[in-house]
Amino acid sequence: MKYTLAVLVENRPGVLTHISGLISRRAFNIESIAAGHSEEADTTRITIDVEVDDEIELEQVVNQLSKLIDVIKIINLTHVDPIQRELVLIKVRANPVTRADIINIVDIFRAKIVDVNRETMVIELTGEQTKIDALCEVLHDYEIIEIARTGKIALSRGPIAAKDM
Amino acid sequence: MEMIGAQAVIESLKNEGVEVVFGYPGGAVLTLYDALYKSEFPHVLTRHEQGAVHAADGYARATGKVGVCFATSGPGGTNLITGIATAYMDSVPLVAITGQVGVSLIGKDSFQEADICGITTPITKHNYLVKKVQDLPRILKEAFHIARTGRPGPVVVDISKDVFNATFDYEYPETVSLRGYSGSIIGQAADIEAAVAELKQARKPLIFVGGGVNISDTAAEFREFIQLTGFPVITSLMGLGCIPNHAEENLGMVGMHGTYAANMATTECDVLVGIGVRFDDRVTGVVNQFAPKAKILHFDIDPAEINKNVRVDLRVVGDLKWALPLLCQTIAADKTMDWKGQTAPWREQVYTWKKDQPLVYRQTPDVIMPQQVIETVSRLAGDDDIIVTDVGQHQMWTAQFYNFRSPRTLMTSGGLGTMGYGLPAAIGAQVGHPDKAVVLISGDGSIMMNCQEFATAANNGFPVKTIVMNNQVLGMVTQWQRMFYGERYSQSTLKGQTDFVKLAEAMGATGFRITKPDELEAVLRQALATEGPVLVDVQLPEVEDVLPMVPVGGRLDQMILGG
């Protein structure tokens, strides 16, 4: 099963390497990892999607990560129905014939066109991973030149911050 | 106070109560060594950086203090790796201070540059690269705090050459502030109550004691717990010494080379209580058949050890210094329980196993048996003498046949299984305990891996006594080749021209050789009584197996027995 963890860490060089290195050398599988500054300047928030067999294996991931000195807190967001988003940029081949179709698709997905030229378009979409997967799937009918995805980030609903959960 | 970074390192060591450093100088740490020289700080020069880190490790295990070693950048640092990994696997408090190239040269593949932080990340509790001298006091304070608190472990502080030379206003912090780390781990009292409730139900309880009890210096509390309950005990390799070998309740070591009684008791018990153990695969055999009838309780300071290898039914997470006294208190307070009465039939059963299937070996009149060597050393040694081993058959024979009586009397590379650990670790243990006898039991394979350290022992007059169990082969390798590889002894024969007595003499130590059983005791006595470092080359038969043995993938009760 897939679990979503929010990991609050000290904002120090190499900390992302420590986290990802620990997960991989303990033979756990990272599906997605995304890091960025948090509301506190000295704290980085890393969202990890990890694929494990069961809760006991997840407990191992959490406990092993907790041992890293730079890890401040780990919150399992899986069961709190968090808001989950990912950002994708897709560069797709677009000529005068296909352009209108692509614009239609972009509208349906409520995505944005952020760059157009004579041969290509770049499409931006923010949404849940399934929605992004679906857009990519549809655009495969046209020629996708490249895709850049950020990996998932997640935030719980309500007034309580992860660090206080 | 105004000083340079190198002086600040020495001052910080003094502030941390460090008594001695093991190390080897080089380009990037010249300024540090200059500061060492000026301050006359005690330092043991080993003959290899690997020797320095193992010596710091042996010192730490023997004393419970943090072991410290120095090495220069690049190859100096990489030569520490095996020792750092060894310390990590066995939870040894260690601070390794390495030199790094100048800040402007970092990342340029400069001369003697290696990314020591990157290399040591998987094998350290934490590590630091120091590029600014102002950070040095805080980082050193944190490094020692992390190394010695909680579950101890090695910390690497990699210091750029510039930092040693830079001048700043030195002030050592009084406290450590780490948001994500708490050194003291006090658990939940309710967990202890739940554990006692579980123990009350047990008819066939078994206590499995590990290195955590040695590390946390709680052997006395542990022995009190056993005294209160009368529960039988099995030990891991790292747990030897926590309870005397000759104690009635002690069934001996469990696992691959464990005793019949320990392995049978594990298979048949209804409650198994692991205390400061990590259920290593050399202990469990095939995991899903380990203690198949038992509820498993696990006491450990490290929550990540719970459910890592073996799924447990009840956990007590916390420092054993907190848990064991509370456990004893709770048990002692309950006057209604007749612990010994309730488990009498079980205890009778395990003691029958112990009596009927003791550890045995065949005795032959003309050949010195390795087990006999260990028994003789054990007889001649005092209760608090420190025994160090290398890795291989001799290590397992020591674990089986040496009569351990006190905690912190066995130094051995349990987790990583590092050949070459023994001699430098013995030197470290001797430095930590100058008044105690330190005996190294090694093999003809292991001793060669760091034999250069005889020079360190001889030059400093460290009276380490080394017994080389010389069977002319890589014993454990040949045992496996005999048992599982159709007797194809691929590259495991060491028979050759090496004269260990001359080797010792060449380095400035005294050498003895024993070739006949009737010389054994007299020469060992003489060796132990000889001043300074001594090597005893004991000539053993090539073919002798460590038994009992549970083959890999086997169940604990499916042992191959010896005798």
XYZ file of C-alpha atoms in Angstrom, chain B residues 20-486:
467
model
C 43.434 9.895 24.960
C 43.253 9.993 21.186
C 44.239 7.223 18.783
C 45.414 8.410 15.425
C 47.760 8.845 12.543
C 48.933 12.225 11.231
C 48.928 13.492 7.665
C 48.853 16.617 5.547
C 45.383 17.900 6.331
C 45.736 17.445 10.096
C 49.274 18.757 10.552
C 48.039 21.846 12.377
C 45.898 19.671 14.622
C 48.895 17.485 15.431
C 50.940 20.604 16.114
C 48.331 21.708 18.641
C 48.381 18.216 20.118
C 52.152 18.451 20.474
C 52.044 21.853 22.115
C 49.367 20.849 24.594
C 51.003 17.446 25.243
C 47.628 15.812 24.823
C 47.875 12.000 25.207
C 47.914 10.299 21.822
C 48.552 6.730 20.714
C 50.158 6.477 17.296
C 48.928 3.334 15.589
C 50.508 1.953 12.437
C 47.384 2.219 10.289
C 44.271 4.374 10.544
C 42.190 1.193 10.763
C 44.202 0.369 13.860
C 43.393 3.788 15.303
C 39.645 3.471 14.879
C 39.484 -0.109 16.193
C 41.629 0.961 19.154
C 39.234 3.835 19.887
C 36.401 1.303 19.603
C 38.069 -1.164 21.996
C 38.739 1.678 24.421
C 35.070 2.712 24.265
C 33.705 -0.802 24.736
C 36.020 -1.520 27.644
C 35.430 1.760 29.483
C 32.005 2.967 28.361
C 33.566 6.327 27.453
C 33.623 7.854 23.993
C 36.577 6.623 21.917
C 38.268 9.259 19.788
C 40.450 8.878 16.715
C 42.166 11.259 14.299
C 42.993 10.701 10.655
C 44.013 12.872 7.795
C 41.881 13.577 4.737
C 41.244 11.199 1.844
C 43.006 7.875 2.393
C 43.278 8.548 6.120
C 39.531 8.934 6.309
C 38.743 6.004 4.043
C 41.010 3.764 6.119
C 38.666 4.449 9.031
C 35.604 3.160 7.228
C 35.754 -0.486 8.341
C 36.233 0.604 11.935
C 33.387 3.103 11.797
C 31.056 0.480 10.328
C 32.173 -1.978 13.009
C 31.340 0.541 15.731
C 28.014 1.396 14.101
C 26.853 -2.214 13.968
C 27.698 -2.770 17.641
C 26.484 0.654 18.910
C 29.876 1.872 20.122
C 30.264 5.542 21.110
C 32.992 6.941 18.899
C 34.006 10.325 17.535
C 36.226 10.197 14.462
C 37.857 13.500 13.596
C 39.142 13.634 10.045
C 40.940 16.338 8.132
C 39.452 17.638 4.916
C 41.145 19.624 2.168
C 40.932 23.410 2.243
C 37.493 24.936 1.658
C 38.401 26.300 -1.765
C 39.611 22.853 -2.860
C 36.507 20.913 -1.752
C 34.737 19.288 -4.672
C 37.657 19.667 -7.069
C 39.048 16.128 -6.712
C 41.974 17.738 -4.953
C 44.979 15.840 -3.634
C 43.882 13.519 -0.800
C 40.278 14.615 -1.090
C 37.438 12.207 -0.404
C 33.822 12.933 0.510
C 34.021 11.409 3.987
C 30.582 12.666 4.997
C 29.066 11.113 1.910
C 30.952 7.864 2.402
C 30.142 7.528 6.100
C 26.472 8.565 6.016
C 25.139 4.984 6.034
C 27.501 3.867 8.818
C 27.369 6.733 11.299
C 24.801 7.954 13.767
C 25.533 11.416 12.388
C 28.302 13.291 10.642
C 29.484 16.843 10.026
C 31.609 18.735 7.549
C 33.084 21.791 9.265
C 33.902 24.654 6.896
C 33.659 27.583 9.340
C 35.752 27.752 12.481
C 32.913 29.436 14.381
C 30.840 26.234 14.047
C 33.544 24.037 15.535
C 32.722 24.204 19.269
C 28.993 23.651 18.732
C 29.584 20.761 16.348
C 32.061 19.016 18.634
C 29.690 19.459 21.569
C 26.875 17.931 19.507
C 29.089 15.148 18.180
C 30.017 13.888 21.649
C 26.443 14.259 22.861
C 25.090 12.237 19.940
C 27.805 9.578 20.184
C 27.293 8.813 23.857
C 23.564 9.309 24.468
C 20.541 7.259 23.469
C 21.661 4.268 21.461
C 25.368 5.060 21.206
C 27.119 5.155 17.870
C 29.929 6.647 15.830
C 29.943 10.291 14.740
C 32.335 11.662 12.128
C 33.508 15.272 12.230
C 35.270 16.114 8.988
C 37.157 19.401 9.408
C 38.532 21.456 6.564
C 42.230 22.234 6.782
C 41.420 25.969 6.775
C 39.402 25.592 9.957
C 42.398 24.236 11.893
C 44.392 27.357 10.959
C 41.681 29.981 11.417
C 41.698 32.174 14.518
C 38.491 32.906 16.425
C 37.086 33.604 19.840
C 36.622 30.167 21.395
C 33.800 29.473 23.759
C 32.568 25.945 24.445
C 28.777 25.697 24.649
C 27.300 24.349 27.852
C 24.250 22.800 26.313
C 23.200 21.091 23.137
C 20.143 22.117 21.197
C 18.980 19.583 18.647
C 15.311 19.794 17.721
C 15.011 16.304 16.296
C 17.101 14.415 18.836
C 16.565 13.548 22.436
C 19.431 11.788 24.172
C 17.552 10.530 27.184
C 14.834 8.053 26.436
C 12.473 7.460 29.324
C 9.620 5.187 28.404
C 6.072 4.650 29.579
C 5.586 3.105 33.004
C 2.416 1.481 31.665
C 4.549 -0.584 29.268
C 6.432 -2.073 32.202
C 3.158 -2.948 33.906
C 1.897 -4.580 30.726
C 5.148 -6.543 30.472
C 4.853 -7.753 34.055
C 1.229 -8.755 33.435
C 2.436 -10.808 30.472
C 5.223 -12.403 32.519
C 2.696 -13.406 35.156
C 0.876 -15.501 32.575
C 4.061 -17.226 31.441
C 4.612 -20.866 32.237
C 7.672 -21.231 30.008
C 9.381 -17.829 30.109
C 12.780 -17.212 28.582
C 14.905 -14.080 28.863
C 17.121 -13.171 25.923
C 19.822 -10.708 26.929
C 21.955 -8.741 24.484
C 24.652 -6.141 24.140
C 22.302 -3.377 25.268
C 22.756 -4.516 28.858
C 26.543 -4.318 28.504
C 26.337 -0.912 26.820
C 23.965 0.599 29.374
C 25.908 -0.845 32.328
C 22.799 -2.508 33.716
C 24.154 -6.009 34.342
C 23.507 -5.599 38.082
C 19.872 -4.625 37.497
C 19.505 -7.447 35.006
C 20.899 -9.988 37.443
C 18.474 -8.734 40.072
C 15.572 -9.331 37.682
C 16.739 -12.899 37.104
C 17.243 -13.433 40.802
C 13.707 -12.240 41.546
C 12.051 -14.433 38.931
C 14.407 -17.375 38.484
C 13.686 -17.195 34.761
C 16.148 -18.986 32.485
C 18.380 -16.797 30.327
C 19.877 -17.069 26.876
C 22.431 -14.569 25.604
C 23.508 -13.147 22.292
C 27.205 -12.912 21.458
C 27.171 -9.264 22.540
C 25.289 -10.147 25.717
C 28.003 -12.465 27.075
C 29.161 -11.376 30.508
C 25.862 -9.745 31.516
C 25.168 -12.823 33.570
C 27.950 -15.217 34.581
C 28.323 -18.278 32.372
C 28.192 -20.508 35.415
C 24.947 -18.996 36.729
C 22.342 -21.714 37.027
C 19.784 -19.754 35.002
C 22.192 -19.128 32.124
C 21.582 -21.555 29.274
C 24.327 -19.973 27.177
C 24.487 -18.326 23.786
C 21.603 -18.775 21.346
C 21.626 -18.993 17.567
C 23.798 -20.412 14.827
C 26.479 -21.634 17.242
C 24.315 -21.527 20.326
C 23.951 -24.242 22.926
C 21.408 -27.048 22.641
C 19.601 -25.819 25.752
C 19.401 -22.204 24.544
C 18.114 -23.149 21.110
C 15.612 -25.719 22.400
C 14.355 -23.323 25.060
C 13.823 -20.672 22.372
C 11.810 -23.113 20.310
C 9.658 -24.244 23.238
C 9.176 -21.120 25.379
C 5.783 -19.413 25.666
C 7.092 -15.920 26.465
C 10.406 -14.635 25.157
C 11.680 -11.354 26.549
C 14.391 -9.698 24.456
C 16.365 -7.147 26.463
C 18.751 -4.903 24.542
C 18.886 -7.269 21.583
C 18.248 -6.752 17.881
C 17.321 -10.285 16.797
C 20.232 -10.611 14.391
C 19.918 -13.278 11.708
C 22.778 -15.222 13.320
C 20.473 -15.524 16.333
C 17.096 -16.224 14.822
C 17.856 -18.766 12.132
C 14.891 -18.746 9.776
C 12.869 -15.857 11.168
C 9.331 -17.165 10.847
C 10.254 -20.272 12.843
C 11.975 -18.338 15.619
C 10.368 -18.847 19.031
C 7.262 -20.154 17.243
C 5.226 -20.769 20.405
C 6.106 -17.575 22.203
C 4.691 -14.161 22.748
C 7.669 -11.867 22.228
C 8.367 -8.881 24.483
C 11.078 -6.470 23.450
C 12.924 -3.975 25.649
C 15.089 -1.555 23.633
C 16.169 2.057 23.598
C 15.817 2.260 19.828
C 12.205 2.184 18.598
C 13.452 1.223 15.144
C 14.614 -2.134 16.524
C 11.029 -3.067 17.413
C 9.505 -5.238 14.687
C 12.588 -4.831 12.485
C 13.554 -8.488 12.250
C 11.052 -10.239 14.490
C 7.464 -9.151 15.091
C 6.848 -8.514 18.739
C 3.699 -8.628 20.833
C 4.700 -6.064 23.412
C 7.303 -3.349 23.422
C 9.039 -1.385 26.122
C 10.917 1.443 24.455
C 13.339 3.265 26.696
C 16.747 3.284 28.291
C 17.430 0.054 30.183
C 18.756 2.264 32.982
C 15.134 3.335 33.355
C 13.356 0.109 32.400
C 15.213 -2.565 34.371
C 15.047 -0.933 37.833
C 11.350 -0.231 37.323
C 10.791 -3.806 36.174
C 12.544 -5.165 39.284
C 10.614 -2.774 41.503
C 7.269 -3.797 40.010
C 8.076 -7.481 40.348
C 9.381 -7.135 43.894
C 6.302 -5.161 44.953
C 3.946 -7.958 43.916
C 4.015 -10.347 46.860
C 1.236 -12.562 45.497
C 3.317 -14.120 42.746
C 5.308 -17.314 43.207
C 7.486 -16.802 40.136
C 9.724 -19.779 40.723
C 6.888 -22.136 41.674
C 4.868 -21.282 38.605
C 7.732 -22.039 36.239
C 9.260 -24.988 38.099
C 8.435 -27.701 35.524
C 9.830 -25.517 32.724
C 13.005 -24.762 34.595
C 13.461 -28.436 35.283
C 13.054 -29.082 31.551
C 15.632 -26.487 30.447
C 18.129 -27.564 33.084
C 17.763 -31.139 31.871
C 18.602 -29.968 28.349
C 21.539 -28.057 29.730
C 22.820 -31.060 31.683
C 22.235 -33.681 28.994
C 23.639 -31.748 26.034
C 26.488 -29.564 27.228
C 29.030 -28.104 24.836
C 31.521 -30.849 24.138
C 34.449 -31.633 21.895
C 36.501 -34.684 21.201
C 39.782 -34.936 23.066
C 42.785 -36.535 21.481
C 46.042 -37.146 23.305
C 48.524 -35.724 20.774
C 46.596 -32.812 19.340
C 45.808 -29.473 20.931
C 42.094 -28.894 20.585
C 41.063 -25.257 20.115
C 38.277 -25.549 22.692
C 40.868 -26.771 25.175
C 42.936 -23.623 24.541
C 39.952 -21.441 25.368
C 39.129 -23.453 28.486
C 42.717 -23.147 29.665
C 42.823 -19.381 29.089
C 39.497 -19.116 30.889
C 40.851 -21.031 33.862
C 43.974 -18.894 34.070
C 42.161 -15.563 33.648
C 40.643 -13.436 36.382
C 36.980 -12.445 36.605
C 37.549 -8.970 35.218
C 40.212 -9.752 32.640
C 39.290 -8.427 29.231
C 38.979 -10.892 26.392
C 39.158 -9.563 22.853
C 38.601 -11.680 19.785
C 38.947 -11.402 16.078
C 36.444 -13.053 13.792
C 36.095 -16.668 12.833
C 36.095 -20.069 14.481
C 38.220 -18.866 17.386
C 35.607 -16.173 18.102
C 32.813 -18.718 18.351
C 34.911 -21.100 20.447
C 35.653 -18.205 22.774
C 31.944 -17.406 22.994
C 31.178 -21.044 23.725
C 34.014 -22.180 25.979
C 35.276 -19.084 27.782
C 33.677 -18.627 31.164
C 32.554 -14.994 31.058
C 31.900 -13.683 34.524
C 31.630 -9.897 34.283
C 30.068 -7.325 31.948
C 32.303 -5.485 29.479
C 34.831 -8.313 29.498
C 34.309 -9.387 25.876
C 35.264 -7.102 23.007
C 34.332 -8.628 19.675
C 33.044 -7.453 16.335
C 29.585 -8.975 16.524
C 27.548 -7.156 13.921
C 29.991 -6.494 11.116
C 32.247 -9.458 11.841
C 35.468 -7.596 11.150
C 38.619 -9.680 10.825
C 41.560 -7.597 12.006
C 39.515 -5.948 14.739
C 41.176 -7.805 17.578
C 44.716 -6.533 18.008
C 43.988 -2.801 17.767
C 40.830 -3.201 19.889
C 42.893 -5.018 22.506
C 45.353 -2.120 22.487
C 42.465 0.296 23.011
C 41.024 -1.777 25.836
C 44.474 -1.897 27.447
C 44.821 1.889 27.205
C 41.426 2.239 28.872
C 42.312 -0.246 31.602
C 46.086 -0.180 32.116
C 45.756 -2.318 35.246
C 43.693 -5.108 33.764
C 44.945 -8.099 31.847
C 43.889 -7.960 28.198
C 43.971 -11.191 26.243
C 43.376 -11.319 22.504
C 42.206 -14.574 21.016
C 42.840 -14.435 17.289
C 43.281 -16.714 14.326
C 46.095 -17.080 11.844
C 43.832 -15.403 9.283
C 42.579 -12.527 11.415
C 45.876 -11.591 13.054
C 47.516 -10.919 9.698
C 44.880 -8.319 8.865
C 46.244 -5.788 11.340
C 49.467 -7.378 12.577
C 51.306 -4.081 12.066
C 49.785 -3.017 15.381
C 52.226 -5.245 17.280
C 54.594 -2.348 16.673
C 52.146 -0.014 18.432
C 51.842 -2.400 21.377
C 55.589 -2.955 21.604
C 56.616 0.688 21.253
C 54.216 1.710 23.992
C 54.743 -1.323 26.190
C 51.047 -2.263 26.087
C 51.072 -5.738 27.646
C 48.403 -7.253 25.397
C 48.618 -11.050 25.284
C 47.745 -12.428 21.860
C 46.903 -16.068 21.387
C 46.914 -17.071 17.735
C 44.769 -20.129 17.177
C 46.853 -21.321 14.278
C 45.157 -24.006 12.219
C 46.786 -22.942 8.940
C 43.429 -22.314 7.297
C 40.616 -19.779 7.295
C 38.787 -21.946 9.777
C 35.205 -20.767 9.409
C 35.511 -20.628 5.642
C 36.857 -24.170 5.460
C 34.134 -25.338 7.840
C 31.483 -24.031 5.453
C 33.340 -25.403 2.457
C 33.479 -28.785 4.224
C 29.797 -28.720 5.116
C 28.170 -26.966 2.190
C 30.635 -26.801 -0.718
C 31.698 -30.421 -1.167
